[in-house]
C-alpha atoms as an extended CHARMM CRD file, in Angstrom:
* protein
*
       121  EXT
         1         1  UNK       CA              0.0000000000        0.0000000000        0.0000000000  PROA      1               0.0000000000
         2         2  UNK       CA              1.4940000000        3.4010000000       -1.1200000000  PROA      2               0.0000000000
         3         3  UNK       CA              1.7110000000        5.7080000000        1.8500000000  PROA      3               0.0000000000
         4         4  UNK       CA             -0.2010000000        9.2910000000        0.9920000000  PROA      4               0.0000000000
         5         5  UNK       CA              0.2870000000       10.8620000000        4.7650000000  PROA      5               0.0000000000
         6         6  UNK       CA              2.4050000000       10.2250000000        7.5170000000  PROA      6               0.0000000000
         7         7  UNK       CA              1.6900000000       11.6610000000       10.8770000000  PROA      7               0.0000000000
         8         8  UNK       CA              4.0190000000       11.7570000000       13.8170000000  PROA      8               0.0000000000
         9         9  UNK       CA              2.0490000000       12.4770000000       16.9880000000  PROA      9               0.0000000000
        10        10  UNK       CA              3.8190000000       13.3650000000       19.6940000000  PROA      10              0.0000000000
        11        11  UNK       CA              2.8730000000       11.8270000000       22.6980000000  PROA      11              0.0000000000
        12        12  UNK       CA              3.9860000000       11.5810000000       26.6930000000  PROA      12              0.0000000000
        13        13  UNK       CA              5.8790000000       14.2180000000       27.6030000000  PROA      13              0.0000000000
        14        14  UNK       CA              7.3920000000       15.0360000000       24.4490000000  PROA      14              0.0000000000
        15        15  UNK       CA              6.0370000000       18.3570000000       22.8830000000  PROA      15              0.0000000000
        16        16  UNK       CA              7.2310000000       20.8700000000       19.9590000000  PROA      16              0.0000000000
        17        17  UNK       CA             10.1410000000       22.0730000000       21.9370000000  PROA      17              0.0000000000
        18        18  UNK       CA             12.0020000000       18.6020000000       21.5860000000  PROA      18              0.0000000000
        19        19  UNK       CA             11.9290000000       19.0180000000       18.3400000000  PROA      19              0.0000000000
        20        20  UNK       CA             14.3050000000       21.8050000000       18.0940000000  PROA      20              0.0000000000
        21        21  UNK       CA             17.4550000000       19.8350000000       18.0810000000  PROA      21              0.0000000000
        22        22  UNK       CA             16.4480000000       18.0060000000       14.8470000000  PROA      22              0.0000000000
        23        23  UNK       CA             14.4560000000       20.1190000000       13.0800000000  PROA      23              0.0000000000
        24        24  UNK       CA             16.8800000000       21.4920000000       10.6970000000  PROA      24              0.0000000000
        25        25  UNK       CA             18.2750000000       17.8650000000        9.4800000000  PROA      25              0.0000000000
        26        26  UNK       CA             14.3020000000       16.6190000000        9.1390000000  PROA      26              0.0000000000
        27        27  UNK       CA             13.9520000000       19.7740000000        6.8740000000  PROA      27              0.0000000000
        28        28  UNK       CA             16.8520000000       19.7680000000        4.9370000000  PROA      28              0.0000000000
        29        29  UNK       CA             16.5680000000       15.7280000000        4.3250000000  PROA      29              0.0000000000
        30        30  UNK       CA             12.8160000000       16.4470000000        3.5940000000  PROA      30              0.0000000000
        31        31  UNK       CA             13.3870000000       19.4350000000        0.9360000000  PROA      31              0.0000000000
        32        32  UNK       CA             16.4430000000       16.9890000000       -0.9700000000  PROA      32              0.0000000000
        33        33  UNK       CA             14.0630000000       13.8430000000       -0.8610000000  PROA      33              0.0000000000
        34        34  UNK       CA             11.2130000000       15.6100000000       -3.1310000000  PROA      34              0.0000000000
        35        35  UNK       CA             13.3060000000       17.7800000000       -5.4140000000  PROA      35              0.0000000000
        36        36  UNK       CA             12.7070000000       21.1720000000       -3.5620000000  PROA      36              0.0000000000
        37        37  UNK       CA             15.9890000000       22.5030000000       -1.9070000000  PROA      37              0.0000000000
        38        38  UNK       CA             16.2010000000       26.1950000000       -2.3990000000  PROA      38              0.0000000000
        39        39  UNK       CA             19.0700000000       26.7920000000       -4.4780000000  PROA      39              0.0000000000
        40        40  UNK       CA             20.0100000000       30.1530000000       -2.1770000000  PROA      40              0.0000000000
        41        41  UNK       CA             21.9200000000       29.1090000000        1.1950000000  PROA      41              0.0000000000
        42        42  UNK       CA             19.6960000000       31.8840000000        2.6800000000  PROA      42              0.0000000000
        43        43  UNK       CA             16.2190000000       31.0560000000        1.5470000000  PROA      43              0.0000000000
        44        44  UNK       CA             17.0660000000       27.4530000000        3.3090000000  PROA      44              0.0000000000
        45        45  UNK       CA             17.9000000000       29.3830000000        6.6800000000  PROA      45              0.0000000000
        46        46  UNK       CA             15.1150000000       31.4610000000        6.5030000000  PROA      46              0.0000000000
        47        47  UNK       CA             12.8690000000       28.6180000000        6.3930000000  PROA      47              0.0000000000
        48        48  UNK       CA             15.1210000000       26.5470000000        8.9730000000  PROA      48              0.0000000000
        49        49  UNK       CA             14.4520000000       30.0220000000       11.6720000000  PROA      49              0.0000000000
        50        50  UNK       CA             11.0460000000       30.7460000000       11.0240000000  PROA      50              0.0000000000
        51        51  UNK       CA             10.3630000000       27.1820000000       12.3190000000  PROA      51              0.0000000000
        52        52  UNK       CA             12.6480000000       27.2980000000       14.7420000000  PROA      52              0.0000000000
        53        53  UNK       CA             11.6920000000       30.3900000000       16.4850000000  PROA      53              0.0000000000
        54        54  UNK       CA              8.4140000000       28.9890000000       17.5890000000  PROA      54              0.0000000000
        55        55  UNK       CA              9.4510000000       25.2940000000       18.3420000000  PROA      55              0.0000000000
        56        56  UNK       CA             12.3560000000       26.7520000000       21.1470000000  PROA      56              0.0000000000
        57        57  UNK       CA              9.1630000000       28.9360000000       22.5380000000  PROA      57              0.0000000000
        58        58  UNK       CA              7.2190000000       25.3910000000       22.0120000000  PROA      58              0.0000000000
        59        59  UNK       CA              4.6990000000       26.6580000000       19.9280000000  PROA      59              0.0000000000
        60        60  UNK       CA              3.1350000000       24.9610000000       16.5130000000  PROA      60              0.0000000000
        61        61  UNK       CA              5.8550000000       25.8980000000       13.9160000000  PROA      61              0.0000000000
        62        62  UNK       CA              4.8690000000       26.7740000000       10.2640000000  PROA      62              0.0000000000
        63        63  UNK       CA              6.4440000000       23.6470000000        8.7670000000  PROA      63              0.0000000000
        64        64  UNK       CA              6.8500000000       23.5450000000        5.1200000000  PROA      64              0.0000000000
        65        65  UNK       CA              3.2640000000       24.3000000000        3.2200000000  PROA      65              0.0000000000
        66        66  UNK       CA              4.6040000000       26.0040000000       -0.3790000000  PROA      66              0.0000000000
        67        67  UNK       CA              3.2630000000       24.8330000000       -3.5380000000  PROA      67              0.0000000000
        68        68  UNK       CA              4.7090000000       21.1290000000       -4.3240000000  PROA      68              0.0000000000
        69        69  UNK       CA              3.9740000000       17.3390000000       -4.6860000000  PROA      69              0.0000000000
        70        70  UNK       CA              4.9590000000       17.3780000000       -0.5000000000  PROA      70              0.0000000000
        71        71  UNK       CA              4.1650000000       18.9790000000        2.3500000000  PROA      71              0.0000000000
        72        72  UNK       CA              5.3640000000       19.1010000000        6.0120000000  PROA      72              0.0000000000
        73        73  UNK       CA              2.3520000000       20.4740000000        7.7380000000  PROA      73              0.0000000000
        74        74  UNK       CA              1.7470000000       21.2160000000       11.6530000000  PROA      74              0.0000000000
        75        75  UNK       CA             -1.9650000000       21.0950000000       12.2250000000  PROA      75              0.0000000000
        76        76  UNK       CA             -3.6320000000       23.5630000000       14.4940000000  PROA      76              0.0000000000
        77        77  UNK       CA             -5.8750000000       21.0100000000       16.5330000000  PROA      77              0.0000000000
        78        78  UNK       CA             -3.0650000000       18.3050000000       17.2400000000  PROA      78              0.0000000000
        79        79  UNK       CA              0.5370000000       18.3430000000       18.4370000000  PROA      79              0.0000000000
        80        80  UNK       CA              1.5900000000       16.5750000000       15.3440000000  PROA      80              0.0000000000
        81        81  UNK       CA              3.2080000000       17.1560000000       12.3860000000  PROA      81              0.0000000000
        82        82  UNK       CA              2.3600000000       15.2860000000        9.2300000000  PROA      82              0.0000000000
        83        83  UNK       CA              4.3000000000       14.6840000000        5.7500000000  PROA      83              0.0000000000
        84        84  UNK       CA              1.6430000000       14.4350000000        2.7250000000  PROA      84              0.0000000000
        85        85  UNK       CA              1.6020000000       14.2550000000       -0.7870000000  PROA      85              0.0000000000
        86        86  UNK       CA             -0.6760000000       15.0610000000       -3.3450000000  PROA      86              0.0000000000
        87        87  UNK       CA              0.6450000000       13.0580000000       -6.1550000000  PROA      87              0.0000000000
        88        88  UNK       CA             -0.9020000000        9.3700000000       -6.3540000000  PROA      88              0.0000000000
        89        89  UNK       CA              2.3100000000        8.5480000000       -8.1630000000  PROA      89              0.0000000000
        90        90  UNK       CA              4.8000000000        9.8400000000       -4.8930000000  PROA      90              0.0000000000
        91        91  UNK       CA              5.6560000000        7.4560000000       -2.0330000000  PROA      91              0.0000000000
        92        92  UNK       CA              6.2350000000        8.9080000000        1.6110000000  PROA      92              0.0000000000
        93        93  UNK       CA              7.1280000000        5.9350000000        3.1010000000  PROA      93              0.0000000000
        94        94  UNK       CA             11.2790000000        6.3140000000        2.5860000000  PROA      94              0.0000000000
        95        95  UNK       CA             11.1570000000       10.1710000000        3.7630000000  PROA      95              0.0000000000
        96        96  UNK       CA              8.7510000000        8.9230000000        6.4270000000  PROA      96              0.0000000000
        97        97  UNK       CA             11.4270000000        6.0830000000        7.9710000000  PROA      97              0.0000000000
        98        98  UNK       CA             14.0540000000        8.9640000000        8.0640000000  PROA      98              0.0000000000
        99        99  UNK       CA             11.9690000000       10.9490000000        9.7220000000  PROA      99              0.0000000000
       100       100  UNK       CA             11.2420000000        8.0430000000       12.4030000000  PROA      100             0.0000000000
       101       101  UNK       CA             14.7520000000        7.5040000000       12.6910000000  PROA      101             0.0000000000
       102       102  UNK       CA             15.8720000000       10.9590000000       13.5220000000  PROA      102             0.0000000000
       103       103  UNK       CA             13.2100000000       11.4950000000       15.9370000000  PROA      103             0.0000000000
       104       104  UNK       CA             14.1870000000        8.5150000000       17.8350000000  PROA      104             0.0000000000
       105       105  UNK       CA             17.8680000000        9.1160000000       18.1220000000  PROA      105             0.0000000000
       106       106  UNK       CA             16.9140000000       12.4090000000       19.0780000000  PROA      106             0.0000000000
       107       107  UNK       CA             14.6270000000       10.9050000000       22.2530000000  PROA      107             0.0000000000
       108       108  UNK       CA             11.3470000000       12.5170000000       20.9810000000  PROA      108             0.0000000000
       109       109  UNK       CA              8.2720000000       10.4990000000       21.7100000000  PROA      109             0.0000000000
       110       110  UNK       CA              5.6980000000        9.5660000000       19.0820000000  PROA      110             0.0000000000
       111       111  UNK       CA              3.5000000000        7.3700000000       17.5440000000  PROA      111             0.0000000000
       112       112  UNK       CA              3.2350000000        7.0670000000       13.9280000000  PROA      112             0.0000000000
       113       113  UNK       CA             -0.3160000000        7.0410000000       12.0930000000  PROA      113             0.0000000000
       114       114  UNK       CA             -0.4340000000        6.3730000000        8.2490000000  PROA      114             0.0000000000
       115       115  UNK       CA             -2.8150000000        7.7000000000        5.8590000000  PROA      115             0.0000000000
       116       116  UNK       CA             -5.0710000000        9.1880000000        8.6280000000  PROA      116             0.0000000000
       117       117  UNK       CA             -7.2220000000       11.9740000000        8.0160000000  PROA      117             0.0000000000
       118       118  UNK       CA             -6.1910000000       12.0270000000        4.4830000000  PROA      118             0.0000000000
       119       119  UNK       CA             -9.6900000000       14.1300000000        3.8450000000  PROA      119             0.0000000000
       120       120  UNK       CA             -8.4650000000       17.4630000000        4.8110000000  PROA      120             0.0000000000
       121       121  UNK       CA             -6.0790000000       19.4760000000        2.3750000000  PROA      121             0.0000000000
């Protein structure tokens, strides 16, 4: 089955905050992996500190939502984060194992849903 969504739901203790330390790898892997790494050193950072900025004050960060086959979205009515795609023809499921990996090395707590909620845009 072709994954469409990925959703890592933080759970326990672990909140937007731990996410700090690993944030910039998840969105710099992310942005290679479908094709959209800014070609401007600059643009990258500004994307890497907008996010930032709210995750050290442990607030819902604005994630990556531009125009393109994949998104990295923070919902507003879960402390989640979700990778989705909006091409039948794209497959999350290798971004979504590095993703898994470097939130477990870096301690965070989650649980991984698949494909859930896949209604909303």
């Amino acid at each position: 089955m072709k994954v469409f969504s990925t959703h890592f739901v933080l759970k326990g203790a672990s909140d937007y905050r731990d996410l700090a330390p690993v944030f910039p790898d998840i969105l710099k892997m992310f942005l290679e992996e479908i094709g959209q790494m800014p070609e401007e050193e600059e643009i990258l950072q500004m994307y890497i500190e907008l996010n930032m900025m709210d995750l050290e004050r442990n607030r819902k960060p604005e994630g990556y939502n531009r125009k393109g086959k994949v998104r990295l979205v923070f919902p507003m009515d879960s402390k989640e984060f979700y990778i989705k795609t909006y091409s039948k023809t794209t497959d999350l499921s290798g971004i979504a194992s590095n993703i898994g990996n470097m939130l477990t090395a870096a301690g965070v707590n989650f649980e991984v849903r698949q494909n859930d909620r896949t209604d909303f845009s």
